[in-house]
PDB file of C-alpha atoms in Angstrom:
ATOM      1  CA  ASN A  88     -12.497 -16.282  -1.655  1.00 64.00           C
ATOM      2  CA  ALA A  89      -9.599 -15.794   0.759  1.00 78.00           C
ATOM      3  CA  GLY A  90      -8.000 -12.890  -1.114  1.00 94.00           C
ATOM      4  CA  VAL A  91      -4.355 -12.556  -0.099  1.00 97.00           C
ATOM      5  CA  THR A  92      -3.021 -15.002   2.492  1.00 97.00           C
ATOM      6  CA  GLN A  93       0.333 -14.676   4.224  1.00 98.00           C
ATOM      7  CA  THR A  94       2.137 -17.300   6.258  1.00 97.00           C
ATOM      8  CA  PRO A  95       3.441 -17.290   8.909  1.00 97.00           C
ATOM      9  CA  LYS A  96       1.753 -14.531  10.936  1.00 96.00           C
ATOM     10  CA  PHE A  97       4.587 -14.243  13.476  1.00 96.00           C
ATOM     11  CA  ARG A  98       8.163 -15.398  13.572  1.00 96.00           C
ATOM     12  CA  VAL A  99      11.208 -14.817  15.759  1.00 97.00           C
ATOM     13  CA  LEU A 100      14.622 -15.457  14.237  1.00 96.00           C
ATOM     14  CA  LYS A 101      18.180 -15.252  15.415  1.00 97.00           C
ATOM     15  CA  THR A 102      20.682 -13.159  13.493  1.00 97.00           C
ATOM     16  CA  GLY A 103      22.055 -15.132  10.563  1.00 97.00           C
ATOM     17  CA  GLN A 104      19.125 -17.520  10.246  1.00 97.00           C
ATOM     18  CA  SER A 105      17.188 -17.795   7.031  1.00 96.00           C
ATOM     19  CA  MET A 106      13.487 -18.041   6.352  1.00 95.00           C
ATOM     20  CA  THR A 107      10.861 -17.722   3.646  1.00 97.00           C
ATOM     21  CA  LEU A 108       7.597 -15.808   3.846  1.00 98.00           C
ATOM     22  CA  LEU A 109       4.806 -17.112   1.656  1.00 97.00           C
ATOM     23  CA  CYS A 110       2.109 -15.062  -0.033  1.00 98.00           C
ATOM     24  CA  ALA A 111      -0.789 -16.637  -1.905  1.00 98.00           C
ATOM     25  CA  GLN A 112      -3.600 -14.899  -3.773  1.00 97.00           C
ATOM     26  CA  ASP A 113      -6.710 -16.429  -5.298  1.00 96.00           C
ATOM     27  CA  MET A 114      -7.844 -13.431  -7.368  1.00 95.00           C
ATOM     28  CA  ASN A 115      -5.847 -14.336 -10.504  1.00 95.00           C
ATOM     29  CA  HIS A 116      -3.901 -11.077 -10.188  1.00 95.00           C
ATOM     30  CA  GLU A 117      -0.917 -10.497 -12.436  1.00 94.00           C
ATOM     31  CA  TYR A 118       0.968  -8.150 -10.131  1.00 95.00           C
ATOM     32  CA  MET A 119       2.270  -8.955  -6.654  1.00 97.00           C
ATOM     33  CA  TYR A 120       4.300  -6.927  -4.167  1.00 97.00           C
ATOM     34  CA  TRP A 121       6.212  -7.274  -0.938  1.00 98.00           C
ATOM     35  CA  TYR A 122       6.371  -4.327   1.479  1.00 98.00           C
ATOM     36  CA  ARG A 123       7.893  -3.726   4.850  1.00 97.00           C
ATOM     37  CA  GLN A 124       6.246  -1.410   7.345  1.00 96.00           C
ATOM     38  CA  ASP A 125       8.265   0.344  10.005  1.00 93.00           C
ATOM     39  CA  PRO A 126       6.995   2.975  12.476  1.00 83.00           C
ATOM     40  CA  GLY A 127       6.789   6.435  10.917  1.00 76.00           C
ATOM     41  CA  MET A 128       7.934   5.243   7.498  1.00 78.00           C
ATOM     42  CA  GLY A 129       4.787   4.009   5.851  1.00 87.00           C
ATOM     43  CA  LEU A 130       4.967   1.076   3.454  1.00 94.00           C
ATOM     44  CA  ARG A 131       8.154   0.585   1.486  1.00 94.00           C
ATOM     45  CA  LEU A 132       8.336  -1.669  -1.543  1.00 95.00           C
ATOM     46  CA  ILE A 133      10.933  -4.446  -1.299  1.00 97.00           C
ATOM     47  CA  HIS A 134      10.372  -6.417  -4.516  1.00 97.00           C
ATOM     48  CA  TYR A 135       7.545  -6.886  -6.945  1.00 95.00           C
ATOM     49  CA  SER A 136       6.473  -9.228  -9.738  1.00 95.00           C
ATOM     50  CA  VAL A 137       4.578  -8.453 -12.915  1.00 92.00           C
ATOM     51  CA  GLY A 138       3.859 -12.058 -13.757  1.00 92.00           C
ATOM     52  CA  GLU A 139       4.801 -15.683 -13.273  1.00 94.00           C
ATOM     53  CA  GLY A 140       8.557 -16.156 -13.511  1.00 93.00           C
ATOM     54  CA  THR A 141       9.401 -12.441 -13.295  1.00 93.00           C
ATOM     55  CA  THR A 142      10.596 -10.333 -10.359  1.00 95.00           C
ATOM     56  CA  ALA A 143      12.044  -6.851  -9.960  1.00 93.00           C
ATOM     57  CA  LYS A 144      13.617  -4.713  -7.251  1.00 94.00           C
ATOM     58  CA  GLY A 145      11.655  -2.119  -5.363  1.00 92.00           C
ATOM     59  CA  GLU A 146      12.767   0.682  -3.094  1.00 91.00           C
ATOM     60  CA  VAL A 147      14.533  -1.390  -0.389  1.00 95.00           C
ATOM     61  CA  PRO A 148      15.603  -4.753  -1.909  1.00 97.00           C
ATOM     62  CA  ASP A 149      18.931  -5.347  -0.140  1.00 96.00           C
ATOM     63  CA  GLY A 150      19.019  -8.481   2.006  1.00 96.00           C
ATOM     64  CA  TYR A 151      15.931 -10.015   0.394  1.00 97.00           C
ATOM     65  CA  ASN A 152      15.241 -12.340  -2.502  1.00 97.00           C
ATOM     66  CA  VAL A 153      11.955 -13.289  -4.118  1.00 97.00           C
ATOM     67  CA  SER A 154      10.539 -15.889  -6.437  1.00 97.00           C
ATOM     68  CA  ARG A 155       7.306 -16.298  -8.344  1.00 97.00           C
ATOM     69  CA  LEU A 156       7.225 -19.795  -9.738  1.00 95.00           C
ATOM     70  CA  LYS A 157       3.423 -19.882  -9.837  1.00 96.00           C
ATOM     71  CA  LYS A 158       1.095 -17.008 -10.629  1.00 96.00           C
ATOM     72  CA  GLN A 159      -0.729 -17.264  -7.321  1.00 97.00           C
ATOM     73  CA  ASN A 160       2.363 -17.406  -5.072  1.00 97.00           C
ATOM     74  CA  PHE A 161       5.047 -14.853  -4.281  1.00 98.00           C
ATOM     75  CA  LEU A 162       7.820 -15.864  -1.866  1.00 98.00           C
ATOM     76  CA  LEU A 163      10.066 -13.507   0.084  1.00 98.00           C
ATOM     77  CA  GLY A 164      13.340 -14.908   1.374  1.00 97.00           C
ATOM     78  CA  LEU A 165      15.805 -13.687   3.962  1.00 96.00           C
ATOM     79  CA  GLU A 166      19.074 -15.554   3.441  1.00 92.00           C
ATOM     80  CA  SER A 167      20.871 -14.227   6.529  1.00 96.00           C
ATOM     81  CA  ALA A 168      18.550 -12.310   8.823  1.00 96.00           C
ATOM     82  CA  ALA A 169      19.751  -9.095  10.460  1.00 97.00           C
ATOM     83  CA  PRO A 170      18.174  -7.097  13.319  1.00 96.00           C
ATOM     84  CA  SER A 171      17.509  -4.251  10.836  1.00 96.00           C
ATOM     85  CA  GLN A 172      15.042  -6.553   9.105  1.00 97.00           C
ATOM     86  CA  THR A 173      12.782  -6.620  12.146  1.00 97.00           C
ATOM     87  CA  SER A 174       9.532  -5.306  10.710  1.00 97.00           C
ATOM     88  CA  VAL A 175       5.997  -6.114   9.675  1.00 97.00           C
ATOM     89  CA  TYR A 176       5.891  -7.516   6.149  1.00 98.00           C
ATOM     90  CA  PHE A 177       2.882  -7.140   3.911  1.00 98.00           C
ATOM     91  CA  CYS A 178       2.160  -8.824   0.629  1.00 98.00           C
ATOM     92  CA  ALA A 179      -0.239  -7.269  -1.857  1.00 97.00           C
ATOM     93  CA  SER A 180      -1.604  -8.003  -5.307  1.00 97.00           C
ATOM     94  CA  SER A 181      -3.362  -6.074  -8.037  1.00 94.00           C
ATOM     95  CA  SER A 182      -4.881  -6.807 -11.400  1.00 91.00           C
ATOM     96  CA  LYS A 183      -3.557  -5.792 -14.782  1.00 85.00           C
ATOM     97  CA  ARG A 184      -6.113  -3.661 -16.604  1.00 78.00           C
ATOM     98  CA  TRP A 185      -6.158  -1.497 -19.673  1.00 72.00           C
ATOM     99  CA  ASP A 186      -8.367   1.523 -20.172  1.00 71.00           C
ATOM    100  CA  ARG A 187      -8.713   2.798 -23.734  1.00 69.00           C
ATOM    101  CA  ALA A 188      -5.465   1.094 -24.789  1.00 69.00           C
ATOM    102  CA  ARG A 189      -3.518   2.523 -21.831  1.00 70.00           C
ATOM    103  CA  PRO A 190      -2.396   0.788 -18.602  1.00 72.00           C
ATOM    104  CA  SER A 191      -4.808   1.516 -15.761  1.00 77.00           C
ATOM    105  CA  ASN A 192      -3.722   1.401 -12.130  1.00 83.00           C
ATOM    106  CA  GLN A 193      -5.912  -0.818  -9.984  1.00 87.00           C
ATOM    107  CA  PRO A 194      -6.279  -1.085  -6.195  1.00 92.00           C
ATOM    108  CA  GLN A 195      -3.817  -3.189  -4.306  1.00 95.00           C
ATOM    109  CA  HIS A 196      -5.215  -5.873  -1.987  1.00 96.00           C
ATOM    110  CA  PHE A 197      -3.175  -6.655   1.103  1.00 97.00           C
ATOM    111  CA  GLY A 198      -2.609  -9.727   3.220  1.00 97.00           C
ATOM    112  CA  ASP A 199      -2.787  -9.688   7.018  1.00 97.00           C
ATOM    113  CA  GLY A 200       0.958  -9.247   7.418  1.00 97.00           C
ATOM    114  CA  THR A 201       3.823 -11.154   9.011  1.00 97.00           C
ATOM    115  CA  ARG A 202       5.411  -9.753  12.158  1.00 96.00           C
ATOM    116  CA  LEU A 203       9.085 -10.693  12.069  1.00 97.00           C
ATOM    117  CA  SER A 204      11.506 -10.146  14.946  1.00 96.00           C
ATOM    118  CA  ILE A 205      15.214 -10.781  14.580  1.00 96.00           C
ATOM    119  CA  LEU A 206      17.268 -11.032  17.741  1.00 95.00           C
TER     120      LEU A 206
ATOM    121  CA  GLY B  30      10.774   8.264  -8.511  1.00 67.00           C
ATOM    122  CA  GLU B  31       7.508   9.595  -7.154  1.00 76.00           C
ATOM    123  CA  ASN B  32       7.703  11.507  -3.876  1.00 87.00           C
ATOM    124  CA  VAL B  33       4.548  11.500  -1.729  1.00 93.00           C
ATOM    125  CA  GLU B  34       4.338  13.767   1.317  1.00 95.00           C
ATOM    126  CA  GLN B  35       1.466  13.367   3.797  1.00 96.00           C
ATOM    127  CA  HIS B  36       0.337  15.785   6.490  1.00 96.00           C
ATOM    128  CA  PRO B  37      -0.349  15.886   9.330  1.00 97.00           C
ATOM    129  CA  SER B  38       1.390  12.911  10.899  1.00 95.00           C
ATOM    130  CA  THR B  39      -1.118  12.879  13.761  1.00 97.00           C
ATOM    131  CA  LEU B  40      -4.618  14.291  13.971  1.00 98.00           C
ATOM    132  CA  SER B  41      -6.910  14.351  16.966  1.00 98.00           C
ATOM    133  CA  VAL B  42     -10.577  15.351  16.665  1.00 97.00           C
ATOM    134  CA  GLN B  43     -13.759  15.173  18.685  1.00 98.00           C
ATOM    135  CA  GLU B  44     -16.501  12.814  17.603  1.00 97.00           C
ATOM    136  CA  GLY B  45     -18.718  14.523  15.061  1.00 97.00           C
ATOM    137  CA  ASP B  46     -16.016  16.894  13.816  1.00 97.00           C
ATOM    138  CA  SER B  47     -14.489  16.706  10.347  1.00 98.00           C
ATOM    139  CA  ALA B  48     -10.975  15.491   9.589  1.00 98.00           C
ATOM    140  CA  VAL B  49      -8.831  16.423   6.599  1.00 98.00           C
ATOM    141  CA  ILE B  50      -5.573  14.772   5.555  1.00 98.00           C
ATOM    142  CA  LYS B  51      -3.530  16.148   2.692  1.00 98.00           C
ATOM    143  CA  CYS B  52      -0.962  14.595   0.380  1.00 97.00           C
ATOM    144  CA  THR B  53       1.291  16.142  -2.229  1.00 96.00           C
ATOM    145  CA  TYR B  54       2.952  14.269  -5.060  1.00 94.00           C
ATOM    146  CA  SER B  55       5.814  15.138  -7.384  1.00 90.00           C
ATOM    147  CA  ASP B  56       5.062  13.461 -10.740  1.00 84.00           C
ATOM    148  CA  SER B  57       2.562  15.437 -12.776  1.00 80.00           C
ATOM    149  CA  ALA B  58       1.851  12.322 -14.876  1.00 78.00           C
ATOM    150  CA  SER B  59       0.391  10.445 -11.883  1.00 83.00           C
ATOM    151  CA  ASN B  60      -3.219   9.532 -12.574  1.00 85.00           C
ATOM    152  CA  TYR B  61      -4.422   7.342  -9.725  1.00 90.00           C
ATOM    153  CA  PHE B  62      -4.680   8.286  -6.038  1.00 94.00           C
ATOM    154  CA  PRO B  63      -5.915   5.748  -3.480  1.00 96.00           C
ATOM    155  CA  TRP B  64      -6.428   6.115   0.246  1.00 98.00           C
ATOM    156  CA  TYR B  65      -5.953   3.213   2.645  1.00 98.00           C
ATOM    157  CA  LYS B  66      -7.116   2.791   6.239  1.00 98.00           C
ATOM    158  CA  GLN B  67      -5.146   0.583   8.593  1.00 97.00           C
ATOM    159  CA  GLU B  68      -6.567  -0.301  11.980  1.00 96.00           C
ATOM    160  CA  LEU B  69      -4.191  -1.360  14.717  1.00 93.00           C
ATOM    161  CA  GLY B  70      -2.683  -4.747  13.948  1.00 92.00           C
ATOM    162  CA  LYS B  71      -4.650  -5.124  10.719  1.00 95.00           C
ATOM    163  CA  ARG B  72      -3.994  -4.944   7.006  1.00 97.00           C
ATOM    164  CA  PRO B  73      -4.262  -1.694   4.999  1.00 97.00           C
ATOM    165  CA  GLN B  74      -7.632  -1.555   3.275  1.00 97.00           C
ATOM    166  CA  LEU B  75      -8.674   0.648   0.399  1.00 97.00           C
ATOM    167  CA  ILE B  76     -11.379   3.113   1.429  1.00 97.00           C
ATOM    168  CA  ILE B  77     -11.579   5.376  -1.592  1.00 97.00           C
ATOM    169  CA  ASP B  78      -9.620   6.215  -4.714  1.00 95.00           C
ATOM    170  CA  ILE B  79      -9.745   8.852  -7.425  1.00 94.00           C
ATOM    171  CA  ARG B  80      -8.455   9.061 -10.961  1.00 89.00           C
ATOM    172  CA  SER B  81      -7.054  12.176 -12.560  1.00 82.00           C
ATOM    173  CA  ASN B  82     -10.028  12.749 -14.833  1.00 82.00           C
ATOM    174  CA  VAL B  83     -12.236  13.849 -11.899  1.00 84.00           C
ATOM    175  CA  GLY B  84     -11.760  16.475  -9.218  1.00 90.00           C
ATOM    176  CA  GLU B  85     -13.809  14.958  -6.404  1.00 94.00           C
ATOM    177  CA  LYS B  86     -15.295  11.635  -5.368  1.00 94.00           C
ATOM    178  CA  LYS B  87     -17.549  10.944  -2.432  1.00 96.00           C
ATOM    179  CA  ASP B  88     -18.657   7.795  -0.626  1.00 94.00           C
ATOM    180  CA  GLN B  89     -20.970   8.449   2.320  1.00 95.00           C
ATOM    181  CA  ARG B  90     -18.900  10.225   4.992  1.00 97.00           C
ATOM    182  CA  ILE B  91     -15.602  10.148   3.119  1.00 98.00           C
ATOM    183  CA  ALA B  92     -14.537  12.159   0.118  1.00 97.00           C
ATOM    184  CA  VAL B  93     -11.354  12.742  -1.818  1.00 97.00           C
ATOM    185  CA  THR B  94     -10.497  15.917  -3.732  1.00 96.00           C
ATOM    186  CA  LEU B  95      -7.757  16.271  -6.325  1.00 95.00           C
ATOM    187  CA  ASN B  96      -5.961  19.408  -7.453  1.00 93.00           C
ATOM    188  CA  LYS B  97      -3.797  18.424 -10.402  1.00 90.00           C
ATOM    189  CA  THR B  98      -2.377  21.890 -10.908  1.00 91.00           C
ATOM    190  CA  ALA B  99      -1.061  22.074  -7.357  1.00 92.00           C
ATOM    191  CA  LYS B 100      -0.317  18.322  -7.310  1.00 93.00           C
ATOM    192  CA  HIS B 101      -2.152  17.546  -4.110  1.00 94.00           C
ATOM    193  CA  PHE B 102      -5.102  15.452  -3.031  1.00 96.00           C
ATOM    194  CA  SER B 103      -6.977  15.325   0.251  1.00 97.00           C
ATOM    195  CA  LEU B 104      -9.098  12.921   2.263  1.00 98.00           C
ATOM    196  CA  HIS B 105     -12.120  14.396   4.001  1.00 98.00           C
ATOM    197  CA  ILE B 106     -14.006  12.529   6.715  1.00 98.00           C
ATOM    198  CA  THR B 107     -17.175  14.158   7.992  1.00 97.00           C
ATOM    199  CA  GLU B 108     -19.126  13.381  11.166  1.00 97.00           C
ATOM    200  CA  THR B 109     -16.208  11.385  12.533  1.00 98.00           C
ATOM    201  CA  GLN B 110     -16.855   8.408  14.787  1.00 97.00           C
ATOM    202  CA  PRO B 111     -14.542   6.559  17.200  1.00 96.00           C
ATOM    203  CA  GLU B 112     -14.322   3.662  14.741  1.00 97.00           C
ATOM    204  CA  ASP B 113     -12.670   6.030  12.247  1.00 98.00           C
ATOM    205  CA  SER B 114      -9.613   5.997  14.515  1.00 98.00           C
ATOM    206  CA  ALA B 115      -6.822   4.387  12.499  1.00 97.00           C
ATOM    207  CA  VAL B 116      -3.749   5.158  10.423  1.00 97.00           C
ATOM    208  CA  TYR B 117      -4.548   6.541   6.974  1.00 98.00           C
ATOM    209  CA  PHE B 118      -2.173   6.297   4.021  1.00 97.00           C
ATOM    210  CA  CYS B 119      -2.300   8.073   0.715  1.00 97.00           C
ATOM    211  CA  ALA B 120      -0.481   6.742  -2.334  1.00 95.00           C
ATOM    212  CA  ALA B 121       0.380   7.605  -5.913  1.00 93.00           C
ATOM    213  CA  PRO B 122       1.927   5.607  -8.749  1.00 88.00           C
ATOM    214  CA  PRO B 123       5.625   6.135  -9.465  1.00 81.00           C
ATOM    215  CA  ILE B 124       6.912   7.411 -12.772  1.00 71.00           C
ATOM    216  CA  PRO B 125       5.876   4.857 -15.408  1.00 68.00           C
ATOM    217  CA  HIS B 126       8.341   2.568 -17.108  1.00 64.00           C
ATOM    218  CA  PRO B 127       8.934   3.177 -20.821  1.00 63.00           C
ATOM    219  CA  GLY B 128       5.743   2.047 -22.511  1.00 62.00           C
ATOM    220  CA  GLY B 129       3.546   3.811 -20.012  1.00 61.00           C
ATOM    221  CA  THR B 130       2.916   1.388 -17.151  1.00 67.00           C
ATOM    222  CA  SER B 131       4.007   1.529 -13.522  1.00 74.00           C
ATOM    223  CA  TYR B 132       2.946  -2.122 -13.116  1.00 78.00           C
ATOM    224  CA  GLY B 133       0.448  -1.131 -10.474  1.00 83.00           C
ATOM    225  CA  LYS B 134       3.179   0.044  -8.122  1.00 88.00           C
ATOM    226  CA  LEU B 135       2.379   2.677  -5.518  1.00 91.00           C
ATOM    227  CA  THR B 136       4.477   5.060  -3.481  1.00 92.00           C
ATOM    228  CA  PHE B 137       2.884   5.528  -0.062  1.00 94.00           C
ATOM    229  CA  GLY B 138       2.836   8.551   2.194  1.00 94.00           C
ATOM    230  CA  GLN B 139       4.184   8.259   5.713  1.00 94.00           C
ATOM    231  CA  GLY B 140       0.723   7.871   7.246  1.00 95.00           C
ATOM    232  CA  THR B 141      -1.556   9.915   9.515  1.00 96.00           C
ATOM    233  CA  ILE B 142      -2.633   8.618  12.901  1.00 96.00           C
ATOM    234  CA  LEU B 143      -6.238   9.771  13.336  1.00 98.00           C
ATOM    235  CA  THR B 144      -7.746   9.644  16.808  1.00 98.00           C
ATOM    236  CA  VAL B 145     -11.441  10.383  17.264  1.00 97.00           C
ATOM    237  CA  HIS B 146     -12.339  11.112  20.879  1.00 96.00           C
ATOM    238  CA  PRO B 147     -15.868  10.205  22.028  1.00 93.00           C
TER     239      PRO B 147
END
């Protein structure tokens, strides 16, 4: 059981280049999330997905796109990278549970992160 | 949306002392409060969580307390050890979508850098 796997672990891009970060989870989780982590700002939600074929904007979505064609994979794309997107990116997933007919928050499980530098 | 404030931003203690980190949240409907530990260069990992139907939960040297009236929850680490040195994040779910679910989303605090000196 690998949990949540992110690729690549490191990447250096030039301004204007594009790339895709891949997240894969083997826990059959419904929900998946992409965060960016910057010093002193904690984890900020970029986009999330509540199931295969669905995505939604988070707190800081500008400059990013996502896709979830398969339940186990959640892709984060940068179409035209900018220096402001230099950050550590984390993917996470959580299960969908109900407790006494009400939605029940479950822990999020994180990948190891991708360190992205844009020159 | 949910606003989560975490204090202090840095905390330095001697080995064996206790450490307390506090978070406040804004949405009185929030019902789930996890704490994550992130070692340098590693992923955030859940260390303890509490739901709104209890006031305290303990797991060996760590405990979390919840005060729903004041809308704050705290992480307590007793008998600290150098390996407790890390960044700690609290989190709370944002205001639910219509229908009652926040889809598992979390709003994170800014983090506390805990340093335990031997």
